[in-house]
PDB file of C-alpha atoms in Angstrom:
ATOM      1  CA  MET P 339     -26.496  31.118  31.159  1.00 42.00           C
ATOM      2  CA  THR P 340     -26.016  29.717  34.663  1.00 48.00           C
ATOM      3  CA  SER P 341     -23.893  31.981  36.832  1.00 54.00           C
ATOM      4  CA  GLY P 342     -20.491  30.449  37.515  1.00 79.00           C
ATOM      5  CA  ALA P 343     -20.862  27.577  35.060  1.00 87.00           C
ATOM      6  CA  PHE P 344     -17.782  28.612  33.114  1.00 95.00           C
ATOM      7  CA  ASP P 345     -15.623  30.049  35.890  1.00 94.00           C
ATOM      8  CA  GLY P 346     -12.265  28.406  36.539  1.00 96.00           C
ATOM      9  CA  LEU P 347     -12.448  26.146  33.496  1.00 97.00           C
ATOM     10  CA  LEU P 348      -8.714  25.760  32.959  1.00 98.00           C
ATOM     11  CA  ASP P 349      -8.168  24.681  36.552  1.00 98.00           C
ATOM     12  CA  ARG P 350     -11.014  22.194  36.267  1.00 98.00           C
ATOM     13  CA  PHE P 351      -9.662  20.822  33.007  1.00 98.00           C
ATOM     14  CA  LEU P 352      -6.214  20.298  34.524  1.00 98.00           C
ATOM     15  CA  LEU P 353      -7.745  18.662  37.590  1.00 98.00           C
ATOM     16  CA  ALA P 354      -9.871  16.333  35.447  1.00 98.00           C
ATOM     17  CA  GLY P 355      -6.808  15.477  33.369  1.00 98.00           C
ATOM     18  CA  ALA P 356      -4.797  14.695  36.497  1.00 98.00           C
ATOM     19  CA  GLU P 357      -7.541  12.413  37.806  1.00 98.00           C
ATOM     20  CA  PHE P 358      -7.568  10.383  34.575  1.00 98.00           C
ATOM     21  CA  GLU P 359      -3.760  10.362  34.533  1.00 98.00           C
ATOM     22  CA  ARG P 360      -3.677   8.950  38.078  1.00 98.00           C
ATOM     23  CA  HIS P 361      -5.489   5.819  36.923  1.00 98.00           C
ATOM     24  CA  LEU P 362      -3.623   5.666  33.626  1.00 98.00           C
ATOM     25  CA  ARG P 363      -0.335   5.510  35.530  1.00 98.00           C
ATOM     26  CA  ALA P 364      -1.565   2.372  37.284  1.00 97.00           C
ATOM     27  CA  VAL P 365      -2.300   0.404  34.105  1.00 98.00           C
ATOM     28  CA  ARG P 366      -0.196  -2.752  33.957  1.00 97.00           C
ATOM     29  CA  PRO P 367       0.858  -4.259  30.604  1.00 96.00           C
ATOM     30  CA  ALA P 368      -1.749  -7.032  30.768  1.00 97.00           C
ATOM     31  CA  GLN P 369      -4.558  -4.538  31.476  1.00 98.00           C
ATOM     32  CA  TRP P 370      -4.487  -2.587  28.219  1.00 98.00           C
ATOM     33  CA  THR P 371      -6.892  -5.070  26.614  1.00 98.00           C
ATOM     34  CA  LEU P 372      -9.374  -5.179  29.506  1.00 98.00           C
ATOM     35  CA  PRO P 373     -12.959  -4.225  28.600  1.00 97.00           C
ATOM     36  CA  THR P 374     -14.400  -0.931  29.817  1.00 96.00           C
ATOM     37  CA  PRO P 375     -17.974   0.249  30.488  1.00 93.00           C
ATOM     38  CA  CYS P 376     -17.736   1.862  27.027  1.00 89.00           C
ATOM     39  CA  THR P 377     -18.357  -1.475  25.337  1.00 87.00           C
ATOM     40  CA  ALA P 378     -16.726  -0.482  22.039  1.00 89.00           C
ATOM     41  CA  TRP P 379     -13.384   0.214  23.741  1.00 96.00           C
ATOM     42  CA  ASN P 380     -10.821  -1.640  25.791  1.00 98.00           C
ATOM     43  CA  VAL P 381      -8.508   0.243  28.174  1.00 98.00           C
ATOM     44  CA  ARG P 382      -6.048   1.238  25.455  1.00 98.00           C
ATOM     45  CA  GLN P 383      -8.843   2.387  23.147  1.00 97.00           C
ATOM     46  CA  LEU P 384     -10.371   4.447  25.958  1.00 98.00           C
ATOM     47  CA  ALA P 385      -6.992   6.065  26.638  1.00 98.00           C
ATOM     48  CA  ASN P 386      -6.687   6.768  22.926  1.00 98.00           C
ATOM     49  CA  HIS P 387     -10.172   8.305  22.868  1.00 96.00           C
ATOM     50  CA  MET P 388      -9.167  10.662  25.656  1.00 97.00           C
ATOM     51  CA  THR P 389      -5.835  11.575  24.099  1.00 98.00           C
ATOM     52  CA  ARG P 390      -7.208  11.935  20.579  1.00 97.00           C
ATOM     53  CA  GLY P 391     -10.102  13.971  21.959  1.00 96.00           C
ATOM     54  CA  ASN P 392      -7.717  16.499  23.469  1.00 98.00           C
ATOM     55  CA  LEU P 393      -5.799  16.713  20.195  1.00 97.00           C
ATOM     56  CA  ASN P 394      -9.012  17.133  18.219  1.00 97.00           C
ATOM     57  CA  TYR P 395     -10.128  20.020  20.425  1.00 97.00           C
ATOM     58  CA  LEU P 396      -6.703  21.510  19.823  1.00 97.00           C
ATOM     59  CA  LEU P 397      -7.311  21.065  16.107  1.00 96.00           C
ATOM     60  CA  LEU P 398     -10.587  22.994  16.369  1.00 96.00           C
ATOM     61  CA  LEU P 399      -8.906  25.808  18.288  1.00 96.00           C
ATOM     62  CA  ASN P 400      -6.356  26.055  15.483  1.00 95.00           C
ATOM     63  CA  GLY P 401      -9.053  26.409  12.812  1.00 94.00           C
ATOM     64  CA  GLY P 402      -9.851  22.767  12.023  1.00 95.00           C
ATOM     65  CA  ASP P 403     -13.407  21.760  11.226  1.00 95.00           C
ATOM     66  CA  ARG P 404     -15.880  19.102  12.296  1.00 93.00           C
ATOM     67  CA  ALA P 405     -14.976  16.875   9.337  1.00 94.00           C
ATOM     68  CA  ASP P 406     -11.371  16.751  10.526  1.00 92.00           C
ATOM     69  CA  PHE P 407     -12.538  16.089  14.075  1.00 93.00           C
ATOM     70  CA  LEU P 408     -14.685  13.122  13.062  1.00 92.00           C
ATOM     71  CA  ARG P 409     -12.171  11.759  10.545  1.00 91.00           C
ATOM     72  CA  LEU P 410      -9.455  11.606  13.190  1.00 93.00           C
ATOM     73  CA  ARG P 411     -11.685  10.465  16.055  1.00 89.00           C
ATOM     74  CA  GLU P 412     -10.318   6.900  16.171  1.00 88.00           C
ATOM     75  CA  ALA P 413      -6.815   7.559  14.791  1.00 94.00           C
ATOM     76  CA  ASP P 414      -4.024   6.340  17.056  1.00 97.00           C
ATOM     77  CA  ALA P 415      -2.678   9.086  19.288  1.00 97.00           C
ATOM     78  CA  LEU P 416      -0.848   6.938  21.855  1.00 98.00           C
ATOM     79  CA  GLY P 417       2.143   5.502  20.002  1.00 96.00           C
ATOM     80  CA  PRO P 418       4.603   3.501  22.126  1.00 96.00           C
ATOM     81  CA  ASP P 419       4.059   5.527  25.337  1.00 97.00           C
ATOM     82  CA  PRO P 420       0.353   6.042  26.127  1.00 98.00           C
ATOM     83  CA  LEU P 421       0.977   7.854  29.401  1.00 98.00           C
ATOM     84  CA  ALA P 422       3.362  10.378  27.860  1.00 98.00           C
ATOM     85  CA  ALA P 423       1.013  10.903  24.917  1.00 98.00           C
ATOM     86  CA  TYR P 424      -1.943  11.560  27.187  1.00 98.00           C
ATOM     87  CA  THR P 425      -0.150  13.927  29.554  1.00 98.00           C
ATOM     88  CA  ALA P 426       1.267  15.877  26.610  1.00 98.00           C
ATOM     89  CA  SER P 427      -2.219  16.215  25.091  1.00 98.00           C
ATOM     90  CA  VAL P 428      -3.584  17.654  28.334  1.00 98.00           C
ATOM     91  CA  ARG P 429      -0.718  20.126  28.611  1.00 98.00           C
ATOM     92  CA  ARG P 430      -1.001  21.263  24.997  1.00 98.00           C
ATOM     93  CA  LEU P 431      -4.761  21.762  25.171  1.00 98.00           C
ATOM     94  CA  ALA P 432      -4.529  23.660  28.452  1.00 98.00           C
ATOM     95  CA  GLU P 433      -1.892  25.950  26.941  1.00 98.00           C
ATOM     96  CA  ALA P 434      -4.063  26.533  23.871  1.00 98.00           C
ATOM     97  CA  PHE P 435      -7.188  27.335  25.884  1.00 98.00           C
ATOM     98  CA  GLY P 436      -5.102  29.631  28.069  1.00 97.00           C
ATOM     99  CA  GLN P 437      -4.261  31.885  25.123  1.00 97.00           C
ATOM    100  CA  SER P 438      -5.967  35.248  24.860  1.00 97.00           C
ATOM    101  CA  GLY P 439      -9.384  34.969  23.226  1.00 96.00           C
ATOM    102  CA  ALA P 440      -9.424  31.156  23.054  1.00 98.00           C
ATOM    103  CA  LEU P 441     -12.417  30.763  25.367  1.00 97.00           C
ATOM    104  CA  CYS P 442     -14.442  33.168  23.206  1.00 97.00           C
ATOM    105  CA  ARG P 443     -13.459  31.640  19.864  1.00 97.00           C
ATOM    106  CA  ILE P 444     -16.251  29.896  17.963  1.00 97.00           C
ATOM    107  CA  LEU P 445     -15.248  26.320  17.160  1.00 97.00           C
ATOM    108  CA  ASP P 446     -16.679  24.129  14.401  1.00 96.00           C
ATOM    109  CA  TYR P 447     -17.681  21.412  16.873  1.00 95.00           C
ATOM    110  CA  PRO P 448     -19.255  18.228  15.440  1.00 92.00           C
ATOM    111  CA  LEU P 449     -22.595  18.973  17.156  1.00 90.00           C
ATOM    112  CA  GLY P 450     -22.664  22.565  15.961  1.00 91.00           C
ATOM    113  CA  PRO P 451     -20.723  25.836  16.421  1.00 95.00           C
ATOM    114  CA  LEU P 452     -19.611  26.224  20.012  1.00 95.00           C
ATOM    115  CA  ALA P 453     -17.777  28.922  21.962  1.00 97.00           C
ATOM    116  CA  GLY P 454     -14.440  27.798  23.329  1.00 97.00           C
ATOM    117  CA  ARG P 455     -15.564  28.059  26.956  1.00 97.00           C
ATOM    118  CA  GLN P 456     -18.523  25.752  26.390  1.00 97.00           C
ATOM    119  CA  ALA P 457     -16.412  23.324  24.365  1.00 97.00           C
ATOM    120  CA  LEU P 458     -13.932  23.151  27.240  1.00 98.00           C
ATOM    121  CA  ALA P 459     -16.771  22.548  29.700  1.00 97.00           C
ATOM    122  CA  VAL P 460     -17.959  19.638  27.550  1.00 96.00           C
ATOM    123  CA  ARG P 461     -14.395  18.327  27.430  1.00 97.00           C
ATOM    124  CA  ILE P 462     -14.075  18.445  31.217  1.00 98.00           C
ATOM    125  CA  THR P 463     -17.334  16.570  31.641  1.00 96.00           C
ATOM    126  CA  ASP P 464     -16.257  13.899  29.170  1.00 95.00           C
ATOM    127  CA  SER P 465     -12.938  13.529  30.984  1.00 98.00           C
ATOM    128  CA  VAL P 466     -14.593  13.055  34.373  1.00 98.00           C
ATOM    129  CA  ILE P 467     -17.008  10.396  33.137  1.00 96.00           C
ATOM    130  CA  HIS P 468     -14.261   8.511  31.316  1.00 97.00           C
ATOM    131  CA  THR P 469     -12.161   8.587  34.490  1.00 98.00           C
ATOM    132  CA  TRP P 470     -14.868   6.459  36.089  1.00 97.00           C
ATOM    133  CA  ASP P 471     -14.833   4.169  33.042  1.00 97.00           C
ATOM    134  CA  LEU P 472     -11.090   3.656  33.393  1.00 98.00           C
ATOM    135  CA  ALA P 473     -11.195   3.111  37.149  1.00 98.00           C
ATOM    136  CA  THR P 474     -14.000   0.583  36.733  1.00 97.00           C
ATOM    137  CA  ALA P 475     -12.133  -1.310  34.032  1.00 97.00           C
ATOM    138  CA  LEU P 476      -9.059  -1.546  36.268  1.00 98.00           C
ATOM    139  CA  GLY P 477     -10.995  -2.538  39.376  1.00 96.00           C
ATOM    140  CA  ALA P 478      -9.699   0.605  41.094  1.00 97.00           C
ATOM    141  CA  ASP P 479     -11.436   3.026  43.446  1.00 96.00           C
ATOM    142  CA  GLU P 480     -14.276   4.504  41.385  1.00 96.00           C
ATOM    143  CA  THR P 481     -14.698   7.623  43.509  1.00 97.00           C
ATOM    144  CA  LEU P 482     -14.587  10.716  41.318  1.00 98.00           C
ATOM    145  CA  HIS P 483     -13.340  14.100  42.489  1.00 98.00           C
ATOM    146  CA  PRO P 484     -16.315  15.464  44.454  1.00 98.00           C
ATOM    147  CA  GLY P 485     -15.719  19.044  43.349  1.00 98.00           C
ATOM    148  CA  LEU P 486     -15.824  18.073  39.683  1.00 98.00           C
ATOM    149  CA  VAL P 487     -18.938  15.954  40.221  1.00 98.00           C
ATOM    150  CA  ALA P 488     -20.670  18.840  42.005  1.00 97.00           C
ATOM    151  CA  TRP P 489     -19.735  21.323  39.267  1.00 97.00           C
ATOM    152  CA  ILE P 490     -21.067  19.053  36.506  1.00 97.00           C
ATOM    153  CA  CYS P 491     -24.275  18.278  38.394  1.00 95.00           C
ATOM    154  CA  ASP P 492     -24.905  21.958  39.160  1.00 96.00           C
ATOM    155  CA  HIS P 493     -24.300  23.113  35.577  1.00 96.00           C
ATOM    156  CA  LEU P 494     -25.222  20.177  33.341  1.00 93.00           C
ATOM    157  CA  ASP P 495     -27.863  22.131  31.427  1.00 92.00           C
ATOM    158  CA  ALA P 496     -25.491  25.052  30.780  1.00 95.00           C
ATOM    159  CA  ILE P 497     -22.652  22.754  29.731  1.00 95.00           C
ATOM    160  CA  TYR P 498     -24.756  21.213  26.958  1.00 92.00           C
ATOM    161  CA  ALA P 499     -26.993  24.202  26.184  1.00 92.00           C
ATOM    162  CA  GLY P 500     -27.953  24.490  22.516  1.00 90.00           C
ATOM    163  CA  LEU P 501     -26.474  21.176  21.392  1.00 88.00           C
ATOM    164  CA  PRO P 502     -28.769  18.796  19.490  1.00 83.00           C
ATOM    165  CA  GLU P 503     -27.190  15.716  21.094  1.00 77.00           C
ATOM    166  CA  THR P 504     -26.894  15.904  24.869  1.00 69.00           C
ATOM    167  CA  PRO P 505     -27.270  13.635  27.892  1.00 70.00           C
ATOM    168  CA  VAL P 506     -29.868  16.043  29.280  1.00 64.00           C
ATOM    169  CA  ALA P 507     -32.313  15.930  26.340  1.00 63.00           C
ATOM    170  CA  PRO P 508     -35.003  13.224  26.290  1.00 63.00           C
ATOM    171  CA  ASP P 509     -34.947  13.030  22.478  1.00 65.00           C
ATOM    172  CA  THR P 510     -31.186  12.493  22.102  1.00 60.00           C
ATOM    173  CA  THR P 511     -30.454   9.810  19.509  1.00 54.00           C
ATOM    174  CA  HIS P 512     -27.589   8.452  21.672  1.00 51.00           C
ATOM    175  CA  ARG P 513     -25.080   8.509  18.818  1.00 56.00           C
ATOM    176  CA  PHE P 514     -22.708  10.420  21.082  1.00 57.00           C
ATOM    177  CA  PHE P 515     -24.042   9.715  24.570  1.00 62.00           C
ATOM    178  CA  ALA P 516     -24.944   6.400  26.167  1.00 63.00           C
ATOM    179  CA  ALA P 517     -28.587   5.920  27.089  1.00 59.00           C
ATOM    180  CA  PRO P 518     -29.419   5.550  30.802  1.00 62.00           C
ATOM    181  CA  GLU P 519     -31.234   2.387  31.827  1.00 66.00           C
ATOM    182  CA  GLY P 520     -33.763   2.242  34.649  1.00 67.00           C
ATOM    183  CA  GLU P 521     -33.549   4.635  37.564  1.00 77.00           C
ATOM    184  CA  PRO P 522     -30.801   5.264  40.117  1.00 77.00           C
ATOM    185  CA  PRO P 523     -31.567   3.844  43.567  1.00 76.00           C
ATOM    186  CA  ALA P 524     -33.387   5.988  46.102  1.00 80.00           C
ATOM    187  CA  GLY P 525     -30.957   8.093  48.072  1.00 83.00           C
ATOM    188  CA  ALA P 526     -28.186   7.650  45.503  1.00 87.00           C
ATOM    189  CA  SER P 527     -25.199   9.986  45.714  1.00 92.00           C
ATOM    190  CA  ARG P 528     -24.625  12.794  43.241  1.00 94.00           C
ATOM    191  CA  GLN P 529     -21.912  10.714  41.588  1.00 94.00           C
ATOM    192  CA  THR P 530     -24.247   7.751  41.128  1.00 93.00           C
ATOM    193  CA  ARG P 531     -27.027   9.939  39.761  1.00 91.00           C
ATOM    194  CA  LEU P 532     -24.631  11.695  37.382  1.00 93.00           C
ATOM    195  CA  LEU P 533     -23.155   8.444  36.099  1.00 93.00           C
ATOM    196  CA  HIS P 534     -26.617   7.016  35.566  1.00 89.00           C
ATOM    197  CA  ARG P 535     -27.604  10.080  33.570  1.00 88.00           C
ATOM    198  CA  MET P 536     -24.511   9.521  31.453  1.00 89.00           C
ATOM    199  CA  GLY P 537     -25.569   5.964  30.641  1.00 87.00           C
ATOM    200  CA  ARG P 538     -23.486   4.150  33.226  1.00 89.00           C
ATOM    201  CA  SER P 539     -24.604   1.546  35.768  1.00 82.00           C
ATOM    202  CA  PRO P 540     -22.478   2.237  38.837  1.00 81.00           C
ATOM    203  CA  LYS P 541     -22.636   0.376  42.093  1.00 71.00           C
ATOM    204  CA  PRO P 542     -24.424   2.432  44.777  1.00 55.00           C
ATOM    205  CA  HIS P 543     -22.045   5.138  45.986  1.00 47.00           C
TER     206      HIS P 543
END
């Protein structure tokens, strides 16, 4: 396992959550139905995916199983106040992962049993990529936190190690991860290369 891949996970999760929250706070009423780079979701659906995802990881930490996770994947988690729902989900999941033994607990993750620390690393990565999706949908600054980008790029193999569906495996079926198209431009930044690997088509950055 790559040295340092799973150090400081709680701080990274909170930072990733704050970055998504920053863009979520800027959503105007007319923007909730805007399309996002995740073509199946508009802005509200993307925010729900993020919020529900946090709650589903919390469910796994509390003994839930993959069937529950998948059954609830699209259930509404936003209610009348999407921002409050999202920020509460981040806080609750951070508190749960901060409990003694949580990072070592084996979770019944949909792609196979996963230790808590690796599940949280996957969650952080998902949060960072979806922050770009939200910023792009809103026409906002698409620059991701460089420290989070560097951590993901340096540890991508460790983050997804052992999972049958990953953005780093050439034979992924792409049920859970978007397929990259073409090649990133020569001299592309780490952010651009990462986003391309995650199936996005960013402007050169």
